Amino acid sequence: MNILWIIIACIAFWLLMRALARHSSPRSTPWGRGDEEPAGRKRLRASAAHRPQLLAENGLPNLASRDDLAAALGIPRGALDWLAFPDSAKEPPHYTAFAVPKRSGGYRVLYAPKPRLKAAQHWIRREILAKTFAEDPAHGFVAGRSIHTNAQPHAGKDIIVTLDLQDFFPTITYRRVRGIFQSLGYGEEVAIPLAMLCTVKPAEKVQEFVGGQRHRMLPQGAPTSPALANLACRHLDARLAGLAAKFGCAYTRYADDLTFSGGEAFERSLKRFLFLLYRILEDEGFRANRKKTHFARRGARQEVTGLVVNDGPRVPRAYRRQLRAILHNARTTGLDAQNREKHTHFRHALRGRIEFVRSTHADLATKLLAELTALG
């Protein structure tokens, strides 16, 4: 009996301390735990009502009905319904789905929209999504930003922490996408078909590669997905930027790759920082792939989005050496013999690699391009 009372007392004490911690902690801000609402930009808030004034403020097409949307897309209403609300089927009728192996292991599922749906998605990207903005930490799929702008803030830091978000695109579901369009000012009658046009129900043959997701989600491969992914992460980016500011570190995000860097004080507080980071990710509906969380200190090679940043963003030396070797060997064996990865358009792939090198080593890239041209 005494043991029972001791257990009850311990539980009561734990509940009391938890309540006191919540009451005294600065976590209970409207922008979540441990971070503050950033100035100047308000959180996107969804509404079921059509809001023409908000659409006008955002410079977006004023679409109040599905007939308006069909007219804007330049297709009959029946064609819109066919694209947005296809008959239930085992395979997505307006996509070609396939899984490709990732370098790190496992598979990435890509969805290639068929021509009529792709045309509608391009209109949505051009007339709606291109007029929105991402938060400052976002560098992927944003005009004027790149892997270089993503890596630059982390150059010369004592420690760099990199991690990625698990099942990034599958995590962004139809419900989130519909909320994005509603937050821009579209009522349900338009937001629903817009979200349906921009999401996909996973094909049964690839569900095992998307975390078992069975609900409609953002398809990796659609022209609308990059901008929608950035919009879905706006609140996450704002919170993580606030967290980074509190710990005196830099934060950037390139698609699903998150990077933090700082000095000795940041390194000493990593345990507390990671605890809060994982909690914010969970609050925002994302999960970190903890197996891919890496720590790189100044004495080791520090790499961010494919660039070495110890002394400033640079294309890795091994990458440059490999490219030089391919072109050198091709003088005697020919290009086809060097195509060990069986690229369909190997010459174009090499040209792309050379342009990547040009981003940090212009003189070398000019020399490599001349060698490629000389191969005929």
Short mmCIF file of C-alpha atoms in Angstrom, two decimals:
data_model
loop_
_atom_site.label_atom_id
_atom_site.label_comp_id
_atom_site.label_asym_id
_atom_site.label_seq_id
_atom_site.Cartn_x
_atom_site.Cartn_y
_atom_site.Cartn_z
CA MET A 1 0.00 0.00 0.00
CA ASN A 2 2.84 2.39 0.83
CA ILE A 3 4.44 1.66 -2.56
CA LEU A 4 1.17 2.58 -4.29
CA TRP A 5 1.01 5.94 -2.51
CA ILE A 6 4.63 6.65 -3.42
CA ILE A 7 3.87 5.98 -7.10
CA ILE A 8 0.80 8.23 -6.99
CA ALA A 9 2.81 11.01 -5.34
CA CYS A 10 5.55 10.74 -7.98
CA ILE A 11 3.02 10.98 -10.79
CA ALA A 12 1.36 14.01 -9.16
CA PHE A 13 4.73 15.71 -8.70
CA TRP A 14 5.65 15.06 -12.38
CA LEU A 15 2.33 16.52 -13.60
CA LEU A 16 2.80 19.59 -11.39
CA MET A 17 6.34 20.23 -12.67
CA ARG A 18 5.20 19.80 -16.26
CA ALA A 19 2.40 22.33 -15.77
CA LEU A 20 4.77 24.82 -14.15
CA ALA A 21 7.27 24.40 -17.00
CA ARG A 22 4.60 25.12 -19.57
CA HIS A 23 3.42 28.16 -17.67
CA SER A 24 6.87 29.69 -17.22
CA SER A 25 8.37 28.72 -20.60
CA PRO A 26 8.47 31.19 -23.50
CA ARG A 27 7.31 28.42 -25.83
CA SER A 28 3.65 29.36 -25.94
CA THR A 29 3.87 31.98 -28.68
CA PRO A 30 1.48 32.00 -31.62
CA TRP A 31 4.40 30.80 -33.77
CA GLY A 32 5.04 27.70 -31.70
CA ARG A 33 7.50 26.53 -29.14
CA GLY A 34 10.74 28.29 -28.52
CA ASP A 35 10.55 30.73 -31.41
CA GLU A 36 9.02 34.10 -32.14
CA GLU A 37 6.77 35.42 -34.88
CA PRO A 38 8.98 36.97 -37.55
CA ALA A 39 8.30 40.60 -38.32
CA GLY A 40 6.94 41.70 -41.66
CA ARG A 41 5.34 38.47 -42.85
CA LYS A 42 2.18 36.95 -41.49
CA ARG A 43 1.43 33.27 -41.44
CA LEU A 44 -0.75 32.04 -44.30
CA ARG A 45 -4.21 31.29 -42.94
CA ALA A 46 -6.80 29.23 -44.78
CA SER A 47 -10.43 30.19 -45.15
CA ALA A 48 -13.32 28.45 -46.91
CA ALA A 49 -14.60 31.77 -48.25
CA HIS A 50 -13.63 33.38 -51.53
CA ARG A 51 -11.59 36.50 -50.73
CA PRO A 52 -11.23 38.69 -53.84
CA GLN A 53 -9.52 41.51 -51.94
CA LEU A 54 -6.76 39.17 -50.74
CA LEU A 55 -6.35 37.78 -54.26
CA ALA A 56 -5.98 41.32 -55.58
CA GLU A 57 -3.39 42.14 -52.90
CA ASN A 58 -1.43 39.05 -53.92
CA GLY A 59 -1.77 39.87 -57.63
CA LEU A 60 -3.55 36.57 -58.30
CA PRO A 61 -6.34 35.73 -60.78
CA ASN A 62 -9.78 36.32 -59.29
CA LEU A 63 -11.42 32.92 -59.68
CA ALA A 64 -14.67 32.43 -57.79
CA SER A 65 -15.98 29.19 -59.36
CA ARG A 66 -14.89 26.09 -61.20
CA ASP A 67 -16.25 27.62 -64.39
CA ASP A 68 -13.87 30.55 -63.83
CA LEU A 69 -10.97 28.15 -63.34
CA ALA A 70 -11.82 26.16 -66.47
CA ALA A 71 -12.02 29.38 -68.52
CA ALA A 72 -8.67 30.56 -67.15
CA LEU A 73 -7.10 27.23 -68.07
CA GLY A 74 -8.63 27.45 -71.53
CA ILE A 75 -10.44 24.12 -71.27
CA PRO A 76 -14.12 23.07 -71.02
CA ARG A 77 -15.60 22.53 -67.59
CA GLY A 78 -15.93 18.82 -68.32
CA ALA A 79 -12.21 18.59 -69.09
CA LEU A 80 -11.41 20.30 -65.78
CA ASP A 81 -13.54 17.80 -63.88
CA TRP A 82 -11.91 14.92 -65.77
CA LEU A 83 -8.43 16.15 -64.87
CA ALA A 84 -9.13 17.11 -61.26
CA PHE A 85 -11.56 14.34 -60.31
CA PRO A 86 -10.60 11.21 -62.27
CA ASP A 87 -12.49 7.98 -61.84
CA SER A 88 -11.14 5.83 -59.04
CA ALA A 89 -8.38 3.60 -60.39
CA LYS A 90 -5.47 1.56 -59.14
CA GLU A 91 -2.98 3.68 -61.06
CA PRO A 92 -3.03 7.53 -61.30
CA PRO A 93 -4.66 8.05 -64.73
CA HIS A 94 -2.93 11.36 -65.52
CA TYR A 95 0.60 10.41 -64.44
CA THR A 96 3.32 7.95 -65.31
CA ALA A 97 4.87 6.77 -62.03
CA PHE A 98 8.26 5.12 -61.69
CA ALA A 99 10.85 4.54 -58.97
CA VAL A 100 14.51 5.42 -59.46
CA PRO A 101 17.34 4.33 -57.14
CA LYS A 102 18.92 6.94 -54.87
CA ARG A 103 22.68 7.16 -54.37
CA SER A 104 22.17 6.88 -50.64
CA GLY A 105 20.09 3.73 -51.03
CA GLY A 106 16.40 3.09 -51.45
CA TYR A 107 14.23 4.56 -54.17
CA ARG A 108 12.75 7.91 -55.13
CA VAL A 109 9.32 7.91 -56.76
CA LEU A 110 8.85 10.31 -59.64
CA TYR A 111 5.53 11.21 -61.26
CA ALA A 112 5.57 12.51 -64.83
CA PRO A 113 2.25 14.29 -65.56
CA LYS A 114 0.70 13.56 -68.93
CA PRO A 115 0.41 16.46 -71.43
CA ARG A 116 -3.07 17.80 -70.60
CA LEU A 117 -2.54 17.78 -66.85
CA LYS A 118 0.99 19.15 -67.28
CA ALA A 119 -0.38 22.10 -69.29
CA ALA A 120 -2.84 22.90 -66.48
CA GLN A 121 -0.08 22.64 -63.88
CA HIS A 122 2.16 24.98 -65.85
CA TRP A 123 -0.64 27.56 -65.87
CA ILE A 124 -1.05 27.22 -62.08
CA ARG A 125 2.70 27.56 -61.59
CA ARG A 126 2.97 30.58 -63.88
CA GLU A 127 -0.17 32.52 -62.94
CA ILE A 128 -0.50 31.67 -59.24
CA LEU A 129 2.53 30.05 -57.60
CA ALA A 130 5.15 32.21 -59.32
CA LYS A 131 3.56 35.25 -57.66
CA THR A 132 4.04 33.90 -54.14
CA PHE A 133 7.25 33.95 -52.11
CA ALA A 134 9.25 31.58 -49.97
CA GLU A 135 10.84 32.45 -46.64
CA ASP A 136 14.42 33.73 -46.62
CA PRO A 137 16.00 30.41 -45.50
CA ALA A 138 14.57 28.59 -48.55
CA HIS A 139 17.06 28.34 -51.43
CA GLY A 140 15.70 25.48 -53.54
CA PHE A 141 13.47 26.31 -56.54
CA VAL A 142 13.58 30.04 -55.76
CA ALA A 143 14.57 32.59 -58.41
CA GLY A 144 17.96 34.13 -57.70
CA ARG A 145 18.89 31.42 -55.19
CA SER A 146 20.81 28.18 -55.69
CA ILE A 147 22.94 25.53 -54.02
CA HIS A 148 25.64 28.21 -53.79
CA THR A 149 23.49 30.72 -51.91
CA ASN A 150 22.37 27.82 -49.72
CA ALA A 151 25.95 26.87 -48.89
CA GLN A 152 27.51 30.34 -48.53
CA PRO A 153 26.16 31.17 -45.01
CA HIS A 154 27.88 28.04 -43.66
CA ALA A 155 31.38 28.73 -45.00
CA GLY A 156 34.18 28.77 -42.43
CA LYS A 157 32.01 27.73 -39.45
CA ASP A 158 33.24 25.65 -36.52
CA ILE A 159 30.52 23.05 -36.91
CA ILE A 160 27.87 22.24 -39.51
CA VAL A 161 24.80 20.12 -38.87
CA THR A 162 22.97 18.68 -41.90
CA LEU A 163 19.84 16.57 -41.97
CA ASP A 164 17.01 15.83 -44.33
CA LEU A 165 13.27 15.49 -43.98
CA GLN A 166 11.96 11.97 -44.33
CA ASP A 167 9.41 11.31 -47.11
CA PHE A 168 9.32 15.03 -47.85
CA PHE A 169 6.92 15.18 -50.79
CA PRO A 170 4.58 12.42 -49.49
CA THR A 171 4.31 14.35 -46.21
CA ILE A 172 2.74 17.30 -48.06
CA THR A 173 -0.77 15.98 -48.49
CA TYR A 174 -3.83 17.14 -50.40
CA ARG A 175 -5.20 18.75 -47.25
CA ARG A 176 -2.10 20.92 -46.87
CA VAL A 177 -2.14 21.90 -50.54
CA ARG A 178 -5.81 22.85 -50.41
CA GLY A 179 -5.07 24.97 -47.35
CA ILE A 180 -2.30 26.77 -49.24
CA PHE A 181 -4.65 27.81 -52.04
CA GLN A 182 -7.30 28.86 -49.52
CA SER A 183 -4.73 30.93 -47.63
CA LEU A 184 -3.95 32.80 -50.85
CA GLY A 185 -7.60 33.87 -51.12
CA TYR A 186 -9.37 31.14 -53.08
CA GLY A 187 -12.62 29.74 -51.75
CA GLU A 188 -13.27 26.02 -51.43
CA GLU A 189 -14.97 25.79 -54.83
CA VAL A 190 -11.69 26.74 -56.54
CA ALA A 191 -9.14 25.61 -53.93
CA ILE A 192 -10.39 22.02 -54.08
CA PRO A 193 -9.89 21.47 -57.84
CA LEU A 194 -6.59 23.39 -57.72
CA ALA A 195 -5.35 21.07 -54.99
CA MET A 196 -6.61 18.01 -56.86
CA LEU A 197 -4.75 19.12 -59.99
CA CYS A 198 -1.54 19.47 -57.98
CA THR A 199 -1.65 16.24 -55.96
CA VAL A 200 -1.73 12.54 -56.75
CA LYS A 201 -2.93 9.36 -55.11
CA PRO A 202 0.14 7.09 -54.94
CA ALA A 203 0.19 4.16 -57.32
CA GLU A 204 -0.06 0.84 -55.51
CA LYS A 205 3.19 -0.39 -57.07
CA VAL A 206 5.20 2.43 -55.46
CA GLN A 207 3.43 2.91 -52.11
CA GLU A 208 6.21 1.04 -50.30
CA PHE A 209 8.68 3.70 -51.49
CA VAL A 210 6.67 6.68 -50.18
CA GLY A 211 6.42 5.64 -46.56
CA GLY A 212 3.24 3.65 -47.16
CA GLN A 213 1.35 6.85 -48.03
CA ARG A 214 -2.10 6.06 -49.47
CA HIS A 215 -3.65 9.52 -49.45
CA ARG A 216 -3.23 12.19 -52.10
CA MET A 217 0.13 13.90 -51.86
CA LEU A 218 2.48 16.26 -53.66
CA PRO A 219 4.01 14.44 -56.66
CA GLN A 220 7.74 14.81 -57.16
CA GLY A 221 8.03 15.61 -60.86
CA ALA A 222 5.06 17.95 -61.32
CA PRO A 223 5.96 21.57 -62.24
CA THR A 224 3.79 22.87 -59.38
CA SER A 225 5.38 20.79 -56.64
CA PRO A 226 8.57 22.79 -55.87
CA ALA A 227 6.72 26.05 -55.19
CA LEU A 228 3.99 24.29 -53.21
CA ALA A 229 6.64 22.52 -51.13
CA ASN A 230 8.23 25.87 -50.26
CA LEU A 231 4.83 27.33 -49.34
CA ALA A 232 4.09 24.29 -47.18
CA CYS A 233 7.38 24.96 -45.35
CA ARG A 234 6.92 28.69 -44.79
CA HIS A 235 5.88 28.35 -41.18
CA LEU A 236 8.51 25.69 -40.57
CA ASP A 237 11.21 27.96 -42.04
CA ALA A 238 10.06 30.88 -39.90
CA ARG A 239 10.17 28.80 -36.74
CA LEU A 240 13.55 27.26 -37.51
CA ALA A 241 14.97 30.68 -38.37
CA GLY A 242 13.76 31.88 -34.97
CA LEU A 243 15.32 28.85 -33.28
CA ALA A 244 18.61 29.43 -35.11
CA ALA A 245 18.64 33.07 -34.04
CA LYS A 246 18.23 32.06 -30.40
CA PHE A 247 21.21 29.68 -30.63
CA GLY A 248 23.37 32.06 -32.68
CA CYS A 249 23.63 29.84 -35.74
CA ALA A 250 22.82 30.08 -39.47
CA TYR A 251 19.95 28.13 -41.05
CA THR A 252 19.16 27.36 -44.69
CA ARG A 253 16.93 24.83 -46.44
CA TYR A 254 17.26 23.42 -49.95
CA ALA A 255 14.12 21.34 -50.63
CA ASP A 256 14.30 18.63 -47.94
CA ASP A 257 17.92 19.33 -46.92
CA LEU A 258 18.30 21.39 -43.72
CA THR A 259 21.62 22.92 -42.70
CA PHE A 260 22.65 24.69 -39.49
CA SER A 261 26.09 26.05 -38.65
CA GLY A 262 27.74 28.07 -35.93
CA GLY A 263 30.66 28.57 -33.59
CA GLU A 264 31.81 27.02 -30.34
CA ALA A 265 28.82 28.25 -28.34
CA PHE A 266 26.46 26.58 -30.81
CA GLU A 267 28.45 23.34 -30.62
CA ARG A 268 28.22 23.31 -26.83
CA SER A 269 24.42 23.67 -26.96
CA LEU A 270 23.78 21.04 -29.65
CA LYS A 271 21.95 18.63 -27.38
CA ARG A 272 19.34 21.21 -26.38
CA PHE A 273 19.20 22.58 -29.93
CA LEU A 274 18.49 19.18 -31.50
CA PHE A 275 15.81 18.45 -28.94
CA LEU A 276 13.96 21.65 -29.89
CA LEU A 277 14.62 21.15 -33.60
CA TYR A 278 13.05 17.69 -33.68
CA ARG A 279 10.09 18.94 -31.67
CA ILE A 280 9.43 21.81 -34.10
CA LEU A 281 9.64 19.42 -37.05
CA GLU A 282 7.11 17.15 -35.38
CA ASP A 283 4.82 20.08 -34.57
CA GLU A 284 4.86 21.10 -38.25
CA GLY A 285 4.04 17.61 -39.49
CA PHE A 286 7.53 16.65 -40.70
CA ARG A 287 10.05 14.06 -39.57
CA ALA A 288 13.82 14.18 -39.62
CA ASN A 289 15.67 11.25 -41.10
CA ARG A 290 17.88 10.85 -38.05
CA LYS A 291 20.10 8.31 -39.79
CA LYS A 292 21.13 11.10 -42.14
CA THR A 293 21.89 13.70 -39.49
CA HIS A 294 25.58 14.57 -39.86
CA PHE A 295 27.99 16.74 -37.89
CA ALA A 296 31.08 18.17 -39.59
CA ARG A 297 33.67 20.11 -37.62
CA ARG A 298 36.20 22.52 -39.03
CA GLY A 299 39.03 19.94 -39.10
CA ALA A 300 37.03 17.60 -41.36
CA ARG A 301 35.55 18.15 -44.82
CA GLN A 302 32.38 20.23 -44.50
CA GLU A 303 29.93 19.77 -47.36
CA VAL A 304 26.59 21.50 -47.97
CA THR A 305 24.36 20.63 -50.96
CA GLY A 306 27.29 19.08 -52.80
CA LEU A 307 29.73 21.95 -52.20
CA VAL A 308 32.72 21.94 -49.85
CA VAL A 309 32.46 25.01 -47.60
CA ASN A 310 35.55 24.87 -45.36
CA ASP A 311 37.08 27.83 -47.22
CA GLY A 312 34.05 28.98 -49.19
CA PRO A 313 31.68 27.05 -51.47
CA ARG A 314 33.67 24.94 -53.94
CA VAL A 315 32.96 21.95 -56.15
CA PRO A 316 34.67 18.98 -54.42
CA ARG A 317 38.15 18.13 -55.68
CA ALA A 318 37.23 14.46 -56.26
CA TYR A 319 34.37 15.55 -58.54
CA ARG A 320 36.71 17.71 -60.62
CA ARG A 321 39.33 14.98 -60.84
CA GLN A 322 36.79 12.42 -62.00
CA LEU A 323 35.53 14.73 -64.74
CA ARG A 324 39.06 15.47 -65.92
CA ALA A 325 39.84 11.73 -66.00
CA ILE A 326 36.74 10.94 -68.08
CA LEU A 327 37.65 13.53 -70.71
CA HIS A 328 41.31 12.52 -70.72
CA ASN A 329 40.54 8.82 -71.18
CA ALA A 330 37.94 9.56 -73.83
CA ARG A 331 40.70 10.82 -76.13
CA THR A 332 41.82 7.23 -76.65
CA THR A 333 38.72 5.15 -75.83
CA GLY A 334 35.96 7.46 -77.05
CA LEU A 335 33.10 8.85 -74.97
CA ASP A 336 30.92 5.74 -75.13
CA ALA A 337 33.56 3.66 -73.36
CA GLN A 338 33.56 6.17 -70.47
CA ASN A 339 29.77 6.05 -70.04
CA ARG A 340 29.88 3.52 -67.22
CA GLU A 341 26.58 4.71 -65.73
CA LYS A 342 24.83 4.22 -69.09
CA HIS A 343 23.48 7.77 -69.44
CA THR A 344 21.08 8.08 -72.37
CA HIS A 345 22.58 11.48 -73.29
CA PHE A 346 26.10 11.18 -71.92
CA ARG A 347 27.53 14.20 -73.74
CA HIS A 348 24.76 16.44 -72.36
CA ALA A 349 25.37 15.00 -68.88
CA LEU A 350 29.06 15.89 -69.15
CA ARG A 351 28.16 19.39 -70.30
CA GLY A 352 25.98 19.77 -67.23
CA ARG A 353 28.82 18.64 -64.97
CA ILE A 354 31.17 21.12 -66.60
CA GLU A 355 28.71 23.96 -65.98
CA PHE A 356 28.48 22.84 -62.35
CA VAL A 357 32.27 23.13 -62.11
CA ARG A 358 32.08 26.56 -63.77
CA SER A 359 30.04 27.85 -60.84
CA THR A 360 33.18 27.85 -58.67
CA HIS A 361 36.09 27.16 -61.10
CA ALA A 362 35.44 29.13 -64.28
CA ASP A 363 38.91 28.70 -65.84
CA LEU A 364 38.90 24.94 -65.34
CA ALA A 365 35.41 24.67 -66.79
CA THR A 366 36.46 26.55 -69.93
CA LYS A 367 39.35 24.11 -70.41
CA LEU A 368 37.13 21.06 -69.83
CA LEU A 369 34.53 22.32 -72.28
CA ALA A 370 37.20 22.76 -74.94
CA GLU A 371 38.30 19.15 -74.37
CA LEU A 372 34.72 17.91 -74.69
CA THR A 373 34.21 19.89 -77.91
CA ALA A 374 37.44 18.48 -79.36
CA LEU A 375 36.11 14.95 -78.96
CA GLY A 376 33.66 15.69 -81.76
#
